Coordinates of C-alpha atoms and ligand atoms in Angstrom, one line a residue:
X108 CA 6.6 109.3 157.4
X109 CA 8.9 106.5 156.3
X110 CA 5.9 104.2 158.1
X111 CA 3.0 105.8 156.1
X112 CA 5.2 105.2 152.8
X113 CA 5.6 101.4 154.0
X114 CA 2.1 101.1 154.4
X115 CA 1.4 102.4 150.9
X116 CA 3.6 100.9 149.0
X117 CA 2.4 97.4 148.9
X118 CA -0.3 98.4 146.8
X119 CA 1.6 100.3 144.9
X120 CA 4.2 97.4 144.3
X121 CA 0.9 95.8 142.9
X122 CA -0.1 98.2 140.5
X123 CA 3.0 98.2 139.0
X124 CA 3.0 94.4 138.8
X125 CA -0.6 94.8 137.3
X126 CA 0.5 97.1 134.9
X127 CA 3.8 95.3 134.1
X128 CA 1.3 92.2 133.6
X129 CA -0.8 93.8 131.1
X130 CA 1.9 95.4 129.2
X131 CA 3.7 91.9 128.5
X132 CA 0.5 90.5 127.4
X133 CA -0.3 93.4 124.8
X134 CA 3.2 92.7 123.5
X135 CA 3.9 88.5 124.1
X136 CA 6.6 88.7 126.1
X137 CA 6.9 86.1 128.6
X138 CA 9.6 88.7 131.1
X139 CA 10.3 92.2 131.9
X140 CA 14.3 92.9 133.0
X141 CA 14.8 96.0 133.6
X142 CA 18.3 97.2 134.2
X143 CA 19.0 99.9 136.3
X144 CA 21.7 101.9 133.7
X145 CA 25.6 101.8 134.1
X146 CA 27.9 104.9 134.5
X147 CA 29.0 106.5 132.0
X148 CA 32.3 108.3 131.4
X149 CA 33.3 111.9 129.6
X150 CA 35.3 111.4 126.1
X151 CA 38.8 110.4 126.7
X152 CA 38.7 110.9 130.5
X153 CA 37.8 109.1 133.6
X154 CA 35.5 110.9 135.0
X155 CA 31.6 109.8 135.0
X156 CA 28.9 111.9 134.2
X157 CA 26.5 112.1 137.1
X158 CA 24.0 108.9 137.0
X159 CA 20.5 109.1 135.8
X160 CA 18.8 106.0 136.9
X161 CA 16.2 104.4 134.4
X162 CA 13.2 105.6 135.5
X163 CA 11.2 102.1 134.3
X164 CA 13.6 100.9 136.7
X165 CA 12.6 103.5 139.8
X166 CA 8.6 103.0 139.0
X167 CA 9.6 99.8 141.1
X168 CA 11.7 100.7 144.1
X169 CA 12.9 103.9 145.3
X170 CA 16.6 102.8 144.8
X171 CA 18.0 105.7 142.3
X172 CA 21.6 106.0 143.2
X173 CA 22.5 101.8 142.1
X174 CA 24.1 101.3 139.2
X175 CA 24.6 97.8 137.6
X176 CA 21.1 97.0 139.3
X177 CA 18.6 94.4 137.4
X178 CA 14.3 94.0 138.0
X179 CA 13.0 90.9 136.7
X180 CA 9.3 90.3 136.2
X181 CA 7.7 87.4 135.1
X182 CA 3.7 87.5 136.1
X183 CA 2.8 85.5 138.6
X184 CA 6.1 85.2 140.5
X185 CA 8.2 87.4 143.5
X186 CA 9.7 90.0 140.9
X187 CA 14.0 89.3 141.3
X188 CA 16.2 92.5 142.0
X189 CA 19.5 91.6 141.0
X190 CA 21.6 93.8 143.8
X191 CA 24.9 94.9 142.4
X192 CA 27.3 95.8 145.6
X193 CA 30.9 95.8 144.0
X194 CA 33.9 95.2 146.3
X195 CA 35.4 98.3 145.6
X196 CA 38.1 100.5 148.2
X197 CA 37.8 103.4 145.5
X198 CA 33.7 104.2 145.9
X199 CA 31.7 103.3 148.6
X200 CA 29.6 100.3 147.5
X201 CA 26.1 100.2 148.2
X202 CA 24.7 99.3 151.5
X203 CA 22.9 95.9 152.1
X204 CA 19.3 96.5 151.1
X205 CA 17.2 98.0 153.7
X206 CA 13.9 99.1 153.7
X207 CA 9.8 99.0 153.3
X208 CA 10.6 97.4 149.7
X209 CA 13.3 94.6 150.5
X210 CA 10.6 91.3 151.8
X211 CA 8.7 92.0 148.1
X212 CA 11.9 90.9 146.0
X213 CA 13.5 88.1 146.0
X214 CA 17.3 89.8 145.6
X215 CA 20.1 87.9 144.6
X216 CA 23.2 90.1 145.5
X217 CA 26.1 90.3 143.1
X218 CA 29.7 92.0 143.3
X219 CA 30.4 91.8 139.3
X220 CA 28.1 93.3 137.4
X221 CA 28.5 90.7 134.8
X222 CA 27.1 88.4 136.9
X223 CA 23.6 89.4 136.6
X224 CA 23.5 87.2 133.7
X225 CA 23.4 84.1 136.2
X226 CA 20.1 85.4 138.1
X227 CA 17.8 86.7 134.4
X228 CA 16.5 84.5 132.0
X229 CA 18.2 84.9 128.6
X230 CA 15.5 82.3 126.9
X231 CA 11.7 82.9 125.8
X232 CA 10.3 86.2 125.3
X233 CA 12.4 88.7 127.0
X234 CA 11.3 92.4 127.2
X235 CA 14.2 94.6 128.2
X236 CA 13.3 97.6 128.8
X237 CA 16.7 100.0 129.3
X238 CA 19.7 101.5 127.4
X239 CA 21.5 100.2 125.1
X240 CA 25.5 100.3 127.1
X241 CA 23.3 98.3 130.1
X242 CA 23.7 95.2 128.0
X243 CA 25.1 92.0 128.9
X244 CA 25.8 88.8 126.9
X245 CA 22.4 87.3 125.5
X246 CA 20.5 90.4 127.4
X247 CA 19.7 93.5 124.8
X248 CA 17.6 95.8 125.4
X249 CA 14.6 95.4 122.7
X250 CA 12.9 98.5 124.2
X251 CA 9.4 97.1 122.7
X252 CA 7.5 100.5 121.9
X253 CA 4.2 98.3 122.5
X254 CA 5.5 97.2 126.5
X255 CA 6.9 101.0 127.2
X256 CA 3.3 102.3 125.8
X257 CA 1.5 100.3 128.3
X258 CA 3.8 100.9 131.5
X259 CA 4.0 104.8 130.5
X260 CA 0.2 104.9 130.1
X261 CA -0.2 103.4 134.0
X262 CA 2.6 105.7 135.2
X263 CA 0.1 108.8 134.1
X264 CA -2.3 107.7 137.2
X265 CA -0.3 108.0 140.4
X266 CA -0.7 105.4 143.3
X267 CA -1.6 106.3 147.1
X268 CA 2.8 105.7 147.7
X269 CA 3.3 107.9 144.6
X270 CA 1.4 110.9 145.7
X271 CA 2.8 110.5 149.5
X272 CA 6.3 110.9 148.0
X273 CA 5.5 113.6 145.7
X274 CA 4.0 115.4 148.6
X275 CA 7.1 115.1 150.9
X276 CA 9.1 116.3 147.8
X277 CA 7.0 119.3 147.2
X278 CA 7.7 120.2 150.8
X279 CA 11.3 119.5 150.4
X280 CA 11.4 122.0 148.0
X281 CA 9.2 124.8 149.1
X282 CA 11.2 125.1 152.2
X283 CA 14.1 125.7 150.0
X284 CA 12.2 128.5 148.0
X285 CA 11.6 129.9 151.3
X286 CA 15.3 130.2 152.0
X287 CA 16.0 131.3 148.2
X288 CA 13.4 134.0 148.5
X289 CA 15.3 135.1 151.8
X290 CA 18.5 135.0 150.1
X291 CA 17.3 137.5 147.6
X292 CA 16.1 139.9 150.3
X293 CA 19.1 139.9 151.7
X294 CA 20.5 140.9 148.3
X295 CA 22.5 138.0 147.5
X296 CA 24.3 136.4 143.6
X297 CA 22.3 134.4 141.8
X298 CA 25.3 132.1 142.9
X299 CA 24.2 132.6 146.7
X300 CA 20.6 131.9 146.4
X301 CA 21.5 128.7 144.8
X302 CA 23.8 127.6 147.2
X303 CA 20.8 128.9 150.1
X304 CA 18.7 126.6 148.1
X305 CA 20.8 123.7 148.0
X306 CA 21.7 123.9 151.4
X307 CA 17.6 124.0 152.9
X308 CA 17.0 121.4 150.1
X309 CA 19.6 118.7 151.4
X310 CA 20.0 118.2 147.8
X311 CA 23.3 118.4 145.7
X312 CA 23.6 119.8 142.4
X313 CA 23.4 116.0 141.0
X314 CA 20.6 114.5 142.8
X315 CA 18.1 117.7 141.7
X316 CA 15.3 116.4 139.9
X317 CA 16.5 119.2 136.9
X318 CA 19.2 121.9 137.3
X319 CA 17.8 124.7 139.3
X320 CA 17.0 128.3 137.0
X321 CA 17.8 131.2 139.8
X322 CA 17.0 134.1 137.6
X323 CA 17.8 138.0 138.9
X324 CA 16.2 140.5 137.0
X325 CA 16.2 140.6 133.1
X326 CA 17.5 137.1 133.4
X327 CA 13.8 136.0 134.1
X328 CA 13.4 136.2 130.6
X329 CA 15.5 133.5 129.4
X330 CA 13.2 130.6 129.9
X331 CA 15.7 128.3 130.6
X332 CA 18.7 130.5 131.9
X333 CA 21.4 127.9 133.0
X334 CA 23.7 130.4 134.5
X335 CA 24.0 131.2 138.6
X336 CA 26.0 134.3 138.2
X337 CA 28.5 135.2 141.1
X338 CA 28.7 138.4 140.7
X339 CA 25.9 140.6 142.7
X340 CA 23.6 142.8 140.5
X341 CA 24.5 146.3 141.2
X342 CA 20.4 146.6 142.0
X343 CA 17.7 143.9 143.3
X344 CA 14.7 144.5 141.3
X345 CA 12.9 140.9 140.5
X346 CA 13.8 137.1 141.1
X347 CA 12.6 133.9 139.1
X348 CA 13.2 130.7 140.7
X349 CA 12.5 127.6 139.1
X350 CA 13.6 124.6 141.0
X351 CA 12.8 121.3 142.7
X352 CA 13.2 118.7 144.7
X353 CA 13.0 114.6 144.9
X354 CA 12.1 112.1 147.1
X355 CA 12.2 108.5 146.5
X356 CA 12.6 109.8 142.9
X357 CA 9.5 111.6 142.6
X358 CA 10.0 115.0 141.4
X359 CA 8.3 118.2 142.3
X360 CA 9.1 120.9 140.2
X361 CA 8.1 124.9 141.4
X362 CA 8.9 128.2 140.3
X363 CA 8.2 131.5 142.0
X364 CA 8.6 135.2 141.0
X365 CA 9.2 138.0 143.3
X366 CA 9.5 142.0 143.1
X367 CA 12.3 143.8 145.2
X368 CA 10.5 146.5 146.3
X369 CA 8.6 148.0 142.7
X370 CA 4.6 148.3 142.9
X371 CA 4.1 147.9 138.9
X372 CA 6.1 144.6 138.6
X373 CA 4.8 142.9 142.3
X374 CA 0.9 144.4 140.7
X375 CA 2.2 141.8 137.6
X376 CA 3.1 138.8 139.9
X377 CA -0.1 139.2 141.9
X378 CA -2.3 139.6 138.4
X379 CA -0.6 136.3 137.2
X380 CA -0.9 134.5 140.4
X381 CA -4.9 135.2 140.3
X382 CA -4.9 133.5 136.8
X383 CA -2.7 130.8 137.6
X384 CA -4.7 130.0 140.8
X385 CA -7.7 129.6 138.4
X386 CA -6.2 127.4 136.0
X387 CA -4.7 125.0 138.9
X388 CA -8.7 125.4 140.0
X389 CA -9.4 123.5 136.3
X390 CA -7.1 120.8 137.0
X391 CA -9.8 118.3 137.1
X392 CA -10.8 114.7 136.3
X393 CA -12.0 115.0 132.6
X394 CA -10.4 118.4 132.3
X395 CA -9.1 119.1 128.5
X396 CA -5.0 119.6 129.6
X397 CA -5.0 121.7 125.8
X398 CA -7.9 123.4 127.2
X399 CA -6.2 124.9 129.8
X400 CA -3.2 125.9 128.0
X401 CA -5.8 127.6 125.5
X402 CA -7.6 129.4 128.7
X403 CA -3.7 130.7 129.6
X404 CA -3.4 132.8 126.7
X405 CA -6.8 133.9 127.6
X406 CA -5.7 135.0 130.9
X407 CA -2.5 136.5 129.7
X408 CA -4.3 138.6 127.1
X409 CA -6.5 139.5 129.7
X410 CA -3.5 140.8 131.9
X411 CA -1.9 142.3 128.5
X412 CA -5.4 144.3 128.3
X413 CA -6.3 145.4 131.8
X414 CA -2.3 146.3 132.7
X415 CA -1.9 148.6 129.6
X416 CA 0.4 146.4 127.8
X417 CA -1.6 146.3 124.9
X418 CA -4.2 148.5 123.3
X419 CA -6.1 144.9 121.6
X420 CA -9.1 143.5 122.8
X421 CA -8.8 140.3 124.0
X422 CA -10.4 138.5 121.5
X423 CA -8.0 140.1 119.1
X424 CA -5.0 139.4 120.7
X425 CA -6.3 135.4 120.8
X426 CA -6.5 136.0 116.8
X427 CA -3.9 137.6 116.1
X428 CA -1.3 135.4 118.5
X429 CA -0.2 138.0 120.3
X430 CA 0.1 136.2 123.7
X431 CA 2.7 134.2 122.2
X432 CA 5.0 136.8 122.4
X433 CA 4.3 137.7 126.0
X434 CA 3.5 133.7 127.3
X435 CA 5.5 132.0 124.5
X436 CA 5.8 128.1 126.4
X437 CA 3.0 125.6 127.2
X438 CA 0.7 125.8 130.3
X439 CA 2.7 122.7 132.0
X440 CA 3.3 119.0 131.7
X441 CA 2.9 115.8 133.3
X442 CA 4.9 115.0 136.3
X443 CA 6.6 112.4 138.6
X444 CA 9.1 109.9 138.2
X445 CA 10.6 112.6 135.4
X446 CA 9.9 115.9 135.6
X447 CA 8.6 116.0 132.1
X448 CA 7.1 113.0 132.5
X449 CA 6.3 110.4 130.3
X450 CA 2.9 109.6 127.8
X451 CA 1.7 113.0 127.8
X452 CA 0.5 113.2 124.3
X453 CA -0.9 109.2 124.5
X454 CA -4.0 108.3 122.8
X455 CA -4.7 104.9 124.4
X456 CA -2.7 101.9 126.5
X457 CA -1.3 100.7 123.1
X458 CA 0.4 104.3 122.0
X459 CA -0.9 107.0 119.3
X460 CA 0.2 111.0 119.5
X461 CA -2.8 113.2 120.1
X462 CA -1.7 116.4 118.3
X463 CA -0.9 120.0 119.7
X464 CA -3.2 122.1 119.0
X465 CA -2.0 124.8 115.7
X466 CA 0.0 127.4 116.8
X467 CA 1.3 125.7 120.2
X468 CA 4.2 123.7 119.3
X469 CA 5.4 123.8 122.8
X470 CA 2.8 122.2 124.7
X471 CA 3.7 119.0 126.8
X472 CA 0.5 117.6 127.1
X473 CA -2.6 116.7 125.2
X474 CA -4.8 114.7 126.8
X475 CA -8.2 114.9 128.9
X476 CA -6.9 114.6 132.4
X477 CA -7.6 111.5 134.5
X478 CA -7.9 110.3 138.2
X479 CA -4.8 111.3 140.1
X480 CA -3.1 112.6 137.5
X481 CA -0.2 114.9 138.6
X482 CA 0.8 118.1 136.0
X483 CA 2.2 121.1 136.3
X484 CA 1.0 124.6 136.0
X485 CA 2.8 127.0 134.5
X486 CA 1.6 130.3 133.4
X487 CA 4.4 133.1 132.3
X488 CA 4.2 136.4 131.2
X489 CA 7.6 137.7 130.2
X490 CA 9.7 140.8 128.1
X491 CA 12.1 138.6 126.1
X492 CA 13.9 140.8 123.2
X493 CA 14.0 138.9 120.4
X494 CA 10.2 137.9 120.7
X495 CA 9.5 141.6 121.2
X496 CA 11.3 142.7 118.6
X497 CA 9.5 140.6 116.0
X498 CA 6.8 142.0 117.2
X499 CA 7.3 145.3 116.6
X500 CA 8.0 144.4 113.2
X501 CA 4.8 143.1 112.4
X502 CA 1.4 145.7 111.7
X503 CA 0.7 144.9 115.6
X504 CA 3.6 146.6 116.9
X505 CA 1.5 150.1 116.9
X506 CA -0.4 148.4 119.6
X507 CA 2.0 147.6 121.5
X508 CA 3.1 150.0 124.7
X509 CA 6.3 149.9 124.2
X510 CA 7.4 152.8 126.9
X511 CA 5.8 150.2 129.7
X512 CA 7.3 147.4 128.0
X513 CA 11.0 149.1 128.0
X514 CA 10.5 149.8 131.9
X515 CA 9.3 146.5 132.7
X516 CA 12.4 144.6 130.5
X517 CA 14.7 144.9 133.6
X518 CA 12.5 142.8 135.8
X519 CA 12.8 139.7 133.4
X520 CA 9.1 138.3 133.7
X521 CA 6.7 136.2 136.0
X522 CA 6.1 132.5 135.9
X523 CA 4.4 130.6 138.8
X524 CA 4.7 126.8 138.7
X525 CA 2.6 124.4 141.2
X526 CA 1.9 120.9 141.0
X527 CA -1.3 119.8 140.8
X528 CA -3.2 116.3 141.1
X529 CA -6.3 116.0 139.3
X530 CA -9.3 114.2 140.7
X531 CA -13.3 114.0 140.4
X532 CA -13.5 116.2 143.5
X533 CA -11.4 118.6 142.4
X534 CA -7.6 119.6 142.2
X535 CA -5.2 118.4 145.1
X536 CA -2.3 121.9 145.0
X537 CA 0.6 120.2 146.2
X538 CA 2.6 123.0 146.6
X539 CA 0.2 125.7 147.5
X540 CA -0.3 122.7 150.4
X541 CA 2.9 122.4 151.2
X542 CA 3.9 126.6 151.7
X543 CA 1.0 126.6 153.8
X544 CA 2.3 123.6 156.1
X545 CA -0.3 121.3 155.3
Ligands
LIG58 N1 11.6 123.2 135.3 C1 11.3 123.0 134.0 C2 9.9 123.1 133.8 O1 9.2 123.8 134.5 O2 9.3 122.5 132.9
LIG59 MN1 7.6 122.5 134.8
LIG60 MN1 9.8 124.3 136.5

């Protein structure tokens, strides 16, 4: 595997290089540094917080555990990595480079952070392109909005390396949803299934791509429930899991919904698997993202109708917004690098904000989907309270059947999550691909 991503990522290295081109040009800057983020510590204390690499810096090299790290990028020339290995008996420093990425950079290693300085320019036009605390003397980050624009507009179209690693994380993780799902058969905490998740995964609870949600029963219905209780429910009745998995720093990001043993509640999973299968089936080059989200609450008002939920029609439920209630997030988002990934709502190379549509202030894309594009989808239909209850208030509540709905509340709700690439021959379902072993 690790032979197929060296073969790939040479011409991935490229298209970054292209794109890091272009997007100096647009804003005349002469270099890109891009450092790679310092630790940073808890108030009054010594302890770090866990480290989040700069994912500009990542987009480069699959290095996401180095601190104190610098990219330098001027067109035309080897990009520099400034390698930071302090001499330290307290940590273990990083190992000597090594890998399919080391003979494309020309990497000057340092043992002082500070010393980075002596391997970056610090004169003509410098785009720096990373936190403020990662500064050194005569090296700010100027963040120009014009450079990020252009290198989060190319980050939307994912290379042949890109995709590879994405794939490998989505298997990463549905093996661990495999051993999740058995952990809840075997009636374990929320606590346990995490732990069975962690331990398939190989991850730790600080290299995740986003905390896990490991939902068990009405929990399901907080969307994101940041809890793993350790106490076992007294009954098993339903089980959300939304987690992931990385890979060179690509993300995948999955969630699955299972019934215990109830008929009604595994007839609900099935129902919004069918849709969500259909809306992965729309991810498609030229596809409307908005358009998809919009087709959701058509699905989910279909479900309300046909499972007795509602007494509306569908068209009246579109009107009246009642799917909001029952499906009250967007349809998905992009994803890679982050797993809300960057220039969803873009208009063009240079920036612009194409606007939700009214009524669907959670949506995390708005844009016409291009070639290999990576998103999720994300369909939910869930019994949350407070949602319900405002309902009920309304002159709509009378509709509403609100013995089933009380019955249903202890199961939480369904959401089914894959990630899907977009192309003109239709939609690549990495994780439907990677349950089935493909
Ligand atoms: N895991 C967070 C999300 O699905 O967006
Ligand atoms: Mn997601
Ligand atoms: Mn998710």
């Amino acid at each position: 595997m690790s032979q197929q991503l060296a073969a790939l990522y040479p011409a991935h290295l490229q298209s970054v290089m292209a794109a890091a081109t272009r997007a100096l040009e647009l804003g005349g800057y002469d270099h890109l540094l891009i450092p790679s983020g310092i630790l940073t510590y808890r108030f009054l204390d010594d302890r770090p917080y866990p480290f989040a690499v700069n994912a500009q810096f990542k987009y480069w090299l699959p290095l996401t555990q180095h601190t104190d790290c610098w990219i330098h990028f001027t067109p035309g020339a080897k990009p520099v990595l400034v390698y930071c290995q302090p001499d330290d008996y307290w940590h273990i420093p990083p190992s000597p480079p090594s890998g399919f990425w080391v003979n494309h950079f020309d990497i000057r290693l340092i043992s002082d952070p500070a010393d980075a300085v002596k391997h970056l320019p610090t004169s003509g036009r410098l785009a720096i392109i990373g936190e403020a605390n990662a500064a050194l003397p005569g090296l700010t980050p100027n963040n120009p909005e014009v450079v990020i624009n252009a290198l989060h507009w190319a980050r939307s179209a994912k290379t042949d390396y890109e995709l590879a690693n994405m794939r490998l994380a989505s298997k990463r993780a549905t093996n661990a949803h495999r051993a999740a799902e058995h952990a809840f058969r075997q009636r374990g905490s929320e606590l346990d299934i995490h732990r069975a998740y962690l331990a398939a995964s190989g991850h730790n609870e600080f290299d995740l791509p986003y905390t896990n949600i490991v939902a068990l029963n009405e929990h399901g219905a907080t969307l994101h429930y940041q809890y793993q209780d350790a106490r076992v429910p007294t009954e098993h009745h339903a089980f959300l899991i939304d987690a992931g998995a990385e890979v060179n720093g690509y993300a995948a990001d999955i969630t699955r919904t299972y019934s215990f043993a109830d008929a009604e509640f595994g007839e609900l999973i099935a129902a919004v698997d069918q849709a969500q299968l259909a809306l992965c089936d729309q991810v498609r080059t030229g596809a409307s993202y908005p358009g998809i989200h919009l087709d959701t609450h058509r699905h989910v008002a279909q479900i309300l109708a046909d499972h007795g939920y509602v007494n509306m029609s569908v068209e009246a439920m579109l009107e009246q917004r009642i799917t909001s209630t029952f499906f009250p997030h967007g349809v998905g988002h992009p994803l890679g690098l982050q797993v809300h990934d960057v220039a969803g709502f873009q208009e063009s190379e240079t920036g612009g904000f194409i606007a939700r549509p009214d009524g669907h202030p959670y949506l995390r894309m708005t844009r016409t989907l291009g070639e290999n594009f990576v998103v999720t989808i994300e369909p939910g239909l869930y019994f949350i309270d407070t949602l319900l209850k405002k309902l009920a208030a309304t002159e709509h509540g009378k509709a509403l059947n609100w013995d089933k709905i009380e019955r249903m509340k202890k199961f939480g709700g369904v959401r089914i999550e894959d990630n899907v690439r977009a192309t003109s021959n239709g939609p690549e379902n990495l994780t439907r691909d990677a349950f089935a072993g493909v």
